[in-house]
Coordinates of C-alpha atoms in Angstrom, one line a residue:
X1 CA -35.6 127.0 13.3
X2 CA -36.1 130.5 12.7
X3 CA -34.7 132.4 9.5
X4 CA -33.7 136.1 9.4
X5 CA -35.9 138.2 6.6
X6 CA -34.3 137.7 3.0
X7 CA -32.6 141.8 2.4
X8 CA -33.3 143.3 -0.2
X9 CA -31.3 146.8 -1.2
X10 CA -33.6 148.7 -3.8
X11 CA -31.3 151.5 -5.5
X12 CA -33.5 154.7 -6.4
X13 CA -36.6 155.8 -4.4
X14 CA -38.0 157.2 -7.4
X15 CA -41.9 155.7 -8.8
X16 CA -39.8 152.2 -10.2
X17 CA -37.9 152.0 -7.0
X18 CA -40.7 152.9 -4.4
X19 CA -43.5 150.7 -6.5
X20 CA -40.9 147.5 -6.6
X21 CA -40.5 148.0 -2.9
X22 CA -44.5 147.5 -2.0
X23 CA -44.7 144.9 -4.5
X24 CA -41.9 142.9 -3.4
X25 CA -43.4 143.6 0.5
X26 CA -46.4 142.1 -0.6
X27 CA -45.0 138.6 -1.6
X28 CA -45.3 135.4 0.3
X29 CA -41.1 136.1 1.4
X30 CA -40.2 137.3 4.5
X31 CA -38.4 140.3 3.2
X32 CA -36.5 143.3 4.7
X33 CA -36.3 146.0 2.1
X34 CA -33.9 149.2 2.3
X35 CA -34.5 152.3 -0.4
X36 CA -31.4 154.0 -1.1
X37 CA -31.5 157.2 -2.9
X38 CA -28.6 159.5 -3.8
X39 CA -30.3 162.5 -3.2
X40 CA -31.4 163.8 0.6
X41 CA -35.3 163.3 -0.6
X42 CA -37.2 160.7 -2.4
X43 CA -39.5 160.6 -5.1
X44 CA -37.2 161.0 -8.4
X45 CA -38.5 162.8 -10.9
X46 CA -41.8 162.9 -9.7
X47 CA -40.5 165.8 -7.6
X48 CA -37.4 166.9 -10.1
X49 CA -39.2 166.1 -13.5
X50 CA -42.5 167.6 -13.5
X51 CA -43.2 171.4 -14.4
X52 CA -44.2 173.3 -10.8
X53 CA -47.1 174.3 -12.7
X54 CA -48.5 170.5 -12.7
X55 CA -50.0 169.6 -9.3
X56 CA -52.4 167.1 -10.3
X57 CA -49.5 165.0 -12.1
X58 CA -47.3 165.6 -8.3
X59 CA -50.3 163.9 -6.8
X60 CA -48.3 160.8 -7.6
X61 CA -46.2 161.7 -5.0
X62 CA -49.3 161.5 -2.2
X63 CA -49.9 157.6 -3.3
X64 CA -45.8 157.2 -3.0
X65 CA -45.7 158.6 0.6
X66 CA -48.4 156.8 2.2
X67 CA -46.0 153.6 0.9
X68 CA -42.8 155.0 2.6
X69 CA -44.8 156.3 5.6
X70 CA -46.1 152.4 6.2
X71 CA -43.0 151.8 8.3
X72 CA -42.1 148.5 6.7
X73 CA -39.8 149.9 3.8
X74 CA -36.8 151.6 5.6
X75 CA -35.6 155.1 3.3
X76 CA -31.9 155.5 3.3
X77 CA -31.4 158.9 1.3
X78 CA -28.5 161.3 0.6
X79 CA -26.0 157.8 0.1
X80 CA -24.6 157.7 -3.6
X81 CA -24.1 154.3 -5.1
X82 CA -20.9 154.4 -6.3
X83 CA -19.4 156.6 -4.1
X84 CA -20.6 156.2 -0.9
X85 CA -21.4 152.1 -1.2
X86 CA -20.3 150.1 -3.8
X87 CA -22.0 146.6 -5.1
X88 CA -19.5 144.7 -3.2
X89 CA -20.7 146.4 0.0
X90 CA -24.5 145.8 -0.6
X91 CA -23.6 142.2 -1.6
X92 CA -22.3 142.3 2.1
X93 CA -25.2 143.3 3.6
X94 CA -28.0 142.2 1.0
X95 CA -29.2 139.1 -0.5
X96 CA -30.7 140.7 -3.5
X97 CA -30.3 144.5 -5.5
X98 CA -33.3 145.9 -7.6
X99 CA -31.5 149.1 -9.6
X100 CA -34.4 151.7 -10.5
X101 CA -32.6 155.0 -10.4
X102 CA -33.8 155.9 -14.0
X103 CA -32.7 158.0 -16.7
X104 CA -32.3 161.8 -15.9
X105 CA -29.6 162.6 -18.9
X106 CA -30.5 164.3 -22.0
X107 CA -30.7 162.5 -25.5
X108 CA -28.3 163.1 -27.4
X109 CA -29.0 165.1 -30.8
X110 CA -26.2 164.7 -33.1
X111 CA -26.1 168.3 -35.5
X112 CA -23.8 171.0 -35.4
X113 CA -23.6 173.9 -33.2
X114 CA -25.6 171.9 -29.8
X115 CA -21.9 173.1 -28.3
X116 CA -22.5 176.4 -28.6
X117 CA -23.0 178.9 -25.9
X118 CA -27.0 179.2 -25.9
X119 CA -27.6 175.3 -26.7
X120 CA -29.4 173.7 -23.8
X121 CA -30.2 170.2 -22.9
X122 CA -34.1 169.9 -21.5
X123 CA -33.0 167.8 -18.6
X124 CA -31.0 170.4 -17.1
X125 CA -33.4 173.5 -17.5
X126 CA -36.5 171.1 -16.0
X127 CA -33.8 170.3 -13.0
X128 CA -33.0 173.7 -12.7
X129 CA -37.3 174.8 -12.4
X130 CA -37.6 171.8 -10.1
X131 CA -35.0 173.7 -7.6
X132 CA -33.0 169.9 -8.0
X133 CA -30.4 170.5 -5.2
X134 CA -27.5 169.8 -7.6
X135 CA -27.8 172.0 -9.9
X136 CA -26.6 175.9 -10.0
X137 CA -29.4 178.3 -8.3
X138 CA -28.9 180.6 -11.7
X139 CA -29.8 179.8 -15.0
X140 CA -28.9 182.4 -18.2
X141 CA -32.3 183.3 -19.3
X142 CA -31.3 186.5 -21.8
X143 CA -32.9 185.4 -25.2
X144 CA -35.9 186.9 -26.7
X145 CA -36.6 184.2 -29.1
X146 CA -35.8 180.7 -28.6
X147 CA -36.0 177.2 -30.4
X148 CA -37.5 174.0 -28.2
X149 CA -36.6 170.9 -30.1
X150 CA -39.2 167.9 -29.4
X151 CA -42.6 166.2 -29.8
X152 CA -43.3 165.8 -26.2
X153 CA -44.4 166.8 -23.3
X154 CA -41.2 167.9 -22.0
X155 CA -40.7 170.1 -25.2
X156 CA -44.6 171.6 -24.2
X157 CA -43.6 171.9 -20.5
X158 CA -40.4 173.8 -21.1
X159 CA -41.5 176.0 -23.7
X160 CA -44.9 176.9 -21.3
X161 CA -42.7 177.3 -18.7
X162 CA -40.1 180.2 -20.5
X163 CA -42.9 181.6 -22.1
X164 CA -45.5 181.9 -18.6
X165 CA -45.4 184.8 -17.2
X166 CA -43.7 184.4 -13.6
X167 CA -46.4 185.6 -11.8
X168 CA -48.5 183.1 -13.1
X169 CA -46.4 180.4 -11.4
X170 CA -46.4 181.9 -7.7
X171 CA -49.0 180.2 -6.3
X172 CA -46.6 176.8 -7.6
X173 CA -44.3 175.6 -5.7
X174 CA -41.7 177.3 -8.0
X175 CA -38.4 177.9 -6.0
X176 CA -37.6 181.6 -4.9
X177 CA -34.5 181.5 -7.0
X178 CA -36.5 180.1 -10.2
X179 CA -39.3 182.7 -10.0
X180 CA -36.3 185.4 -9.8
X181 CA -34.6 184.3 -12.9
X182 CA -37.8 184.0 -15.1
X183 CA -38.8 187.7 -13.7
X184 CA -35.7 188.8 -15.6
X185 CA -36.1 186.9 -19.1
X186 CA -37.0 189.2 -22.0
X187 CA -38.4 186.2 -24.2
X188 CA -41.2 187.2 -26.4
X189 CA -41.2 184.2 -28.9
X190 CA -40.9 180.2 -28.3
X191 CA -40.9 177.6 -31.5
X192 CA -41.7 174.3 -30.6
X193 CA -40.2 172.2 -33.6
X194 CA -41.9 168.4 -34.7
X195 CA -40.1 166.3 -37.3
X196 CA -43.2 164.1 -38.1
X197 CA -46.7 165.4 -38.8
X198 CA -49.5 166.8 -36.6
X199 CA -50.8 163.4 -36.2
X200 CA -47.7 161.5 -34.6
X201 CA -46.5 164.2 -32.3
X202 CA -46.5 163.0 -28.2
X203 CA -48.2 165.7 -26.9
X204 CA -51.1 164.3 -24.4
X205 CA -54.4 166.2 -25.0
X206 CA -54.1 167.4 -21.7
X207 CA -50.8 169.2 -21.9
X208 CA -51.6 170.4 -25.3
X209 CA -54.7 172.1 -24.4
X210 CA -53.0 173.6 -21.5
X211 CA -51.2 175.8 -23.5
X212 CA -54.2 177.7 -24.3
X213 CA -54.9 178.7 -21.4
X214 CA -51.7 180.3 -20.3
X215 CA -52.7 183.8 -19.7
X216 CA -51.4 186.4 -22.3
X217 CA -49.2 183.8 -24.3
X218 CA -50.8 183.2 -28.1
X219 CA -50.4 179.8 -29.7
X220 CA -49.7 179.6 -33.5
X221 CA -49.8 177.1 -35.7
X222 CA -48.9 177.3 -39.7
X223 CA -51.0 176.0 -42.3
X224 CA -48.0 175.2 -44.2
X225 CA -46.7 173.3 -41.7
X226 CA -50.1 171.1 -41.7
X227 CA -50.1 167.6 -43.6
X228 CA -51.9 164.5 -43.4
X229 CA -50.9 161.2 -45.2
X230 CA -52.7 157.7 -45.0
X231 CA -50.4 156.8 -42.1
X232 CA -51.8 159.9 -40.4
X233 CA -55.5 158.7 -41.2
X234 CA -54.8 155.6 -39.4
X235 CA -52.9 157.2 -36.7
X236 CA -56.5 159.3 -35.6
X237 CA -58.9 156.8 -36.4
X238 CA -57.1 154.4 -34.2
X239 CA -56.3 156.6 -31.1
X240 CA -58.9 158.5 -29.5
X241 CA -55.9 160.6 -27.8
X242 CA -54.1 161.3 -31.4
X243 CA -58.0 162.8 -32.3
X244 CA -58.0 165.0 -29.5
X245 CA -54.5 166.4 -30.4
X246 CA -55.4 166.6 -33.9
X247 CA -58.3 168.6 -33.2
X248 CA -56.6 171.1 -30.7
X249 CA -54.0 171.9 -33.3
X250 CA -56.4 172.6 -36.0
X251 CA -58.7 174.6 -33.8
X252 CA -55.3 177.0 -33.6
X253 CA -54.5 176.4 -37.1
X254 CA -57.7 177.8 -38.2
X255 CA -57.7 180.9 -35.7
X256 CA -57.6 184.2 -37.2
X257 CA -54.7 185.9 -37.0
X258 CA -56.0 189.2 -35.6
X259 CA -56.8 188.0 -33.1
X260 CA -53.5 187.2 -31.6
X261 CA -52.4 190.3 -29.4
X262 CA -50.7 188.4 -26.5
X263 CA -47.7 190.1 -25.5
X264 CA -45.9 186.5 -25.8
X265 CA -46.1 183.4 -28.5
X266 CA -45.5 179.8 -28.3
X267 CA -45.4 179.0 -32.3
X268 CA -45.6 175.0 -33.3
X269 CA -44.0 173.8 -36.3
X270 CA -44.6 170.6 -37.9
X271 CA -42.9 169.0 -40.2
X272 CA -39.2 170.6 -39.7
X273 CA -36.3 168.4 -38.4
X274 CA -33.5 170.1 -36.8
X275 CA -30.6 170.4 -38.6
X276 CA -28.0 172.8 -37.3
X277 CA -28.0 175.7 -34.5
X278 CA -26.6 178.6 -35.9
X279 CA -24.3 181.1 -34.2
X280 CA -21.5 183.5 -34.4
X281 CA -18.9 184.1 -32.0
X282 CA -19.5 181.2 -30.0
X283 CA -23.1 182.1 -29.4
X284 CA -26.5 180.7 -30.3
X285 CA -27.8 183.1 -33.0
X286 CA -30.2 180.8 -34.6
X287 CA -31.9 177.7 -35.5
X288 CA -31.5 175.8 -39.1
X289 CA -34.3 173.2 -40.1
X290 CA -35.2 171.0 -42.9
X291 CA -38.9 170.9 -43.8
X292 CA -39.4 167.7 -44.4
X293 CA -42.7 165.2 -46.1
X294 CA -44.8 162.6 -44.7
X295 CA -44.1 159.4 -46.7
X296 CA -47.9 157.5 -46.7
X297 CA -47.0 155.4 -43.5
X298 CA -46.5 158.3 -40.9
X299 CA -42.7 158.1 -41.3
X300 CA -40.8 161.2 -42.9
X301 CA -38.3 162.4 -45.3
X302 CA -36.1 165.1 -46.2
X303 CA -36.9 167.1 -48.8
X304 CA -33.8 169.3 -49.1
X305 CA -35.9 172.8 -48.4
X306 CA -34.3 174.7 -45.4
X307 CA -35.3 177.1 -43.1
X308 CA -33.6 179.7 -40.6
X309 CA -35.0 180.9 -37.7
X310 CA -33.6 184.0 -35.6
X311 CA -33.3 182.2 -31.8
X312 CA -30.8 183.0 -29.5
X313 CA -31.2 179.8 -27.5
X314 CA -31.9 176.2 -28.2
X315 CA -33.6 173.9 -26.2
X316 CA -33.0 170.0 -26.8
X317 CA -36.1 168.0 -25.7
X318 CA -35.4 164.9 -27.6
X319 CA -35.6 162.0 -24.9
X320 CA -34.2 161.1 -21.4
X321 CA -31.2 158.7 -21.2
X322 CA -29.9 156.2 -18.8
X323 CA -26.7 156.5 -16.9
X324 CA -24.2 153.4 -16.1
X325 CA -23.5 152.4 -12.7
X326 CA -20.3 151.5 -11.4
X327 CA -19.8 147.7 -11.7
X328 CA -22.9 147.1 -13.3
X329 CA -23.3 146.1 -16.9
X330 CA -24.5 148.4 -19.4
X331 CA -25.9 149.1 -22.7
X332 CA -24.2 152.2 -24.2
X333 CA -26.2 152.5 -27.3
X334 CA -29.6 152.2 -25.4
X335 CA -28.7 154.1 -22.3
X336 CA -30.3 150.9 -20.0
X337 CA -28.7 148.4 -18.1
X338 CA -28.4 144.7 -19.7
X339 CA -31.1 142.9 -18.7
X340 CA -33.2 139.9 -19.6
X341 CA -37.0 140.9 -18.7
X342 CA -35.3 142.6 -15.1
X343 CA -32.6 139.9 -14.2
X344 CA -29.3 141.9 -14.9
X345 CA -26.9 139.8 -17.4
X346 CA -23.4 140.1 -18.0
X347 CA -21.4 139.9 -21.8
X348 CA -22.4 136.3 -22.2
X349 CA -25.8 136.7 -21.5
X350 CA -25.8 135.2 -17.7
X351 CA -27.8 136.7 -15.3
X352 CA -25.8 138.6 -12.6
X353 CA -26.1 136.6 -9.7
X354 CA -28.7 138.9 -6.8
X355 CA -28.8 141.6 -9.6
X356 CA -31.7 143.4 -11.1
X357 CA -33.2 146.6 -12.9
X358 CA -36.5 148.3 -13.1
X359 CA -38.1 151.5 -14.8
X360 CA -36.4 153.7 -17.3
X361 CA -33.0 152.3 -16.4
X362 CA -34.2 149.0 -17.1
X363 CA -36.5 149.1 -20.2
X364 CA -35.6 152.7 -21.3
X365 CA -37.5 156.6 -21.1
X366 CA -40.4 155.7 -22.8
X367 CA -44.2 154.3 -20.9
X368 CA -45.9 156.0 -18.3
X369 CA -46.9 155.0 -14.4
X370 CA -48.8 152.3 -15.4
X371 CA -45.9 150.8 -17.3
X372 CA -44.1 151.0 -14.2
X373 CA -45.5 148.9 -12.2
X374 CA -45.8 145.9 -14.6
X375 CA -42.4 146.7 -15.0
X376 CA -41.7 145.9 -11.2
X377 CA -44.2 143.8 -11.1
X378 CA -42.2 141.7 -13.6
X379 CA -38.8 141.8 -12.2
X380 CA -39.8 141.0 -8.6
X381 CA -41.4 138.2 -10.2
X382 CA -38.1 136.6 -11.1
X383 CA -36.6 137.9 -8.2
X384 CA -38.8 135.9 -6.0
X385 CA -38.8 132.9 -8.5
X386 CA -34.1 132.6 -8.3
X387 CA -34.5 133.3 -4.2
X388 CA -36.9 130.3 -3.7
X389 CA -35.2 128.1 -6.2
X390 CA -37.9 127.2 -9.3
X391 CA -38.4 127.8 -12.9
X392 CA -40.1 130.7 -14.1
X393 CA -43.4 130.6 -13.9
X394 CA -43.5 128.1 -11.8
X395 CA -45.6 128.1 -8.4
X396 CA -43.3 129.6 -5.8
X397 CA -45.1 128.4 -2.8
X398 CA -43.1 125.3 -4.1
X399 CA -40.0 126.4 -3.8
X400 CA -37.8 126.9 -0.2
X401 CA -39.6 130.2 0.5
X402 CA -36.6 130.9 3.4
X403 CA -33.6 130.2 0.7
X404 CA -31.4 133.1 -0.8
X405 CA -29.8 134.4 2.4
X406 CA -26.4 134.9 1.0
X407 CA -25.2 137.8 2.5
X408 CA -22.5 137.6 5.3
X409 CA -24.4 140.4 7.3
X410 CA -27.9 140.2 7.4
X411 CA -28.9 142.7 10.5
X412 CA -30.6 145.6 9.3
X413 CA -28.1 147.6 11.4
X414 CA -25.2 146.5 10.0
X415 CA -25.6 148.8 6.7
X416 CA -26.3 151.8 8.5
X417 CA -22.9 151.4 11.3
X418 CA -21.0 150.8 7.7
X419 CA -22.2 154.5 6.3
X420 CA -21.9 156.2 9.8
X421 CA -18.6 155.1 10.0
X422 CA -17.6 156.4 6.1
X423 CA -19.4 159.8 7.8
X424 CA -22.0 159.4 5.3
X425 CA -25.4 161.6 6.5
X426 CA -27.7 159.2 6.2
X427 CA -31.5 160.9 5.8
X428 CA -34.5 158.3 7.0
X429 CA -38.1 158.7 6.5
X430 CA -38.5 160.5 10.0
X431 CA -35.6 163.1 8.2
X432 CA -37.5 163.6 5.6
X433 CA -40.9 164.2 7.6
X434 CA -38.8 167.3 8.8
X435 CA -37.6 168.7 5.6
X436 CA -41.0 168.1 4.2
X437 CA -42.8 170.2 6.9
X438 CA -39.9 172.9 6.7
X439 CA -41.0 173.4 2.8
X440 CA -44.8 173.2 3.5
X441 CA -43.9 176.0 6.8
X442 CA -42.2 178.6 3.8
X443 CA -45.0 178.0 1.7
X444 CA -47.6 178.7 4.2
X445 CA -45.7 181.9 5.2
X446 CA -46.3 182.8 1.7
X447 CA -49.6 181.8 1.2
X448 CA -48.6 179.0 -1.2
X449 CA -48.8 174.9 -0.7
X450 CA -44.8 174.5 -0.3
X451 CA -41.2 176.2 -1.4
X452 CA -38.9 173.7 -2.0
X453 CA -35.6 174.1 0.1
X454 CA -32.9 173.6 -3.0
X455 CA -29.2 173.4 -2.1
X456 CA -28.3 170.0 -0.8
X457 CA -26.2 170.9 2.1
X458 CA -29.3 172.8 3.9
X459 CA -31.8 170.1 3.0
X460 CA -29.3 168.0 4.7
X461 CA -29.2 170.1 7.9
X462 CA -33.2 170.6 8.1
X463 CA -33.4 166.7 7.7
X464 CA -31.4 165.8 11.0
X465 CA -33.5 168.4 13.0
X466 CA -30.3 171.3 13.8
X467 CA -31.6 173.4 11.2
X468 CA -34.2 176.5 13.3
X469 CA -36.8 177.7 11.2

């Protein structure tokens, strides 16, 4: 007796969605997995979170295609969960849902004056570089001096990114519009601000010595804002990464002030947690901080010594946050979606029938590639273990390997009749084959490896083919 393939819907064709796809192809189940992703290409932040300026980091994105491009994971882009298909449609069509659509909100950062006019969430400004096709093509770039708040490498990519010259980022893939805006900016000064020490900040060596080589933009660092506790000790004997950041900043620290003549500065302070932006009139007009003091175990305290700085903008780089979906349980206070190591759980604790997370949505904005795909590797795990009926950890190839078909509609057609007929424009993989050779065509015509095409609607066009170049 033959069994149809056990469907699988995987929502968010971003790193957690694309490497839970191959893993779960890779299992002993006969398995028919569609990638659903709300924007019209794939990838996630991979292509909408990572500074233009980083190519070797968008390599990612070459190991993520040749998955897609195998032919055996079908892409379903520009169809909105929520909106265009709701659980109870997928649990028509589907026997199991793997949520990875991550965490693309800003942290919040609770001190007066982030409402002002001036005081900007990271998130945006990094979505608005990326040429993300939802956001506006303008961005208000009219401050000289500005204030990034963060110890990562988000605060270090935005602040290289407003202080780089913009002709320094044409041979990027930088968007047309992007490169335009930047031209205009008068900034002359960034500040970087760290709560903790120089030996618990984020930064990867990498990124941090990157900085240095941005063509006429200094990098200064205070000796006042330099300290070192037992906690830091540990913290650099301990991590050969911490060491390297150590040593970068001191190398600045130590620099001789003469010799910084670049016609921009990117200044990092230590030791100074943010504690209200400053304005008048509605506007950003500056930044108030309180130096704080290492405490012996890397941990800090206030010491009641505040500083002002003159900014006219504010940049909050404090952390990514999840988003809830519709019907889906979710944890408020941790931006994630209630789960139990993957499996989805309601109030009580019970595992959501067919439900399941993965990535930042599941275990929060922190960990890096690796992380995700244990993290996938984990949940398809359990996913496998509930569809074939046996106890965790138990051996699978026990279990009834063509069990879990629960959906009422299992041909792979059906889903894709449903969207048509809601007039959803569905993009496939062969759609996104065109848009990705219309970007690479503008950026050959300019001498440059791509130009990303940003408002939706035309990515949508080039996609179906009726777009002429």
């Amino acid at each position: 007796m033959s069994t149809r393939p056990l469907r699988v819907a995987v929502v968010g064709a971003g790193p957690a969605g694309i490497y839970a796809s191959d893993i779960l192809s890779k299992t002993d189940l006969d398995v028919s997995i569609d990638l659903f992703e709300r924007l019209p290409a794939p990838f996630g932040l991979v292509r909408y979170g990572v500074a233009p300026d980083h190519p070797r980091i968008k390599q990612i994105i070459v190991a993520l295609h040749k998955v897609l491009s195998r032919g055996d994971i079908r892409l379903l882009a520009n169809v909105d969960f929520g909106t265009d298909v709701k659980l109870e449609d997928l649990r028509q069509f589907y026997d199991a849902v793997i949520f990875s659509t991550g965490a693309i909100k800003d942290a919040e950062l609770n001190i007066p004056g982030t409402d002002l006019d001036g005081s900007y969430g990271a998130a945006d400004f990094v979505s608005w570089y990326d040429g993300h096709p939802d956001v506006p093509r303008t961005w208000p770039l009219e401050a000289r001096e500005i204030a990034v708040v963060g110890a990562g490498n988000v605060a270090l990519d935005v602040a290289r990114i407003l202080a780089k010259h913009p002709k320094d980022l044409l041979p990027t893939e930088v968007p047309a519009n992007v490169y335009e805006g930047l031209q205009a900016s008068p900034v002359t000064d960034v500040h970087v601000f760290a709560r903790r020490g120089p030996a618990q900040v984020k930064f990867s060596p990498l990124e941090l010595r990157e900085l240095g080589h941005v063509p006429d933009v200094d990098i200064i660092v205070y000796p006042e804002d330099y300290d070192f506790d037992e906690g830091s000790e540990a913290a650099i004997n301990s991590s050969n990464q911490t060491k390297q950041v150590v040593k970068t900043l001191t190398d600045w620290a130590l620099d001789d002030p003469s010799t910084k003549t670049a016609s921009r500065r990117i200044h990092l302070h230590f030791l100074h947690q943010p504690a209200e932006v400053l304005g008048e009139d509605g506007k950003v007009t500056g930044f108030r901080t309180e130096r704080t003091a290492l405490q012996g175990d890397g941990t800090v305290k206030g010491t009641g010594e505040f500083h002002d700085f003159p900014v006219q903008a504010v940049y909050r780089a404090v952390g990514y946050f999840g988003s809830p979906l519709s019907e889906i349980p979710f944890d408020d206070h941790k931006g994630v979606i209630s789960n139990r190591e993957g499996r989805v759980v309601d109030m009580d604790g019970e595992h959501v029938p067919g439900v399941y997370a993965t990535g930042w949505i599941k275990r929060g904005p922190v960990g890096l590639i690796g992380h995700t795909k244990s993290d996938a590797s984990e949940t398809v795990k359990h996913l496998v273990e509930d569809v074939v009926g046996v106890a965790d950890g138990a051996d699978v190839s026990e279990g009834n390997l063509e069990g879990g078909r629960t959906a009422p509609q299992g041909d792979p057609d059906a889903i894709t009749a449903f969207l048509a007929d809601k007039g959803v424009r569905v993009i496939e993989w062969s759609g996104w084959e065109l848009l990705d050779a219309h970007e690479r065509a503008l950026g050959e015509a300019e001498g440059r490896e791509r130009i990303k095409v940003v408002p939706r609607e035309e990515m949508v066009t080039i996609s179906q083919g009726v777009h002429q170049a």
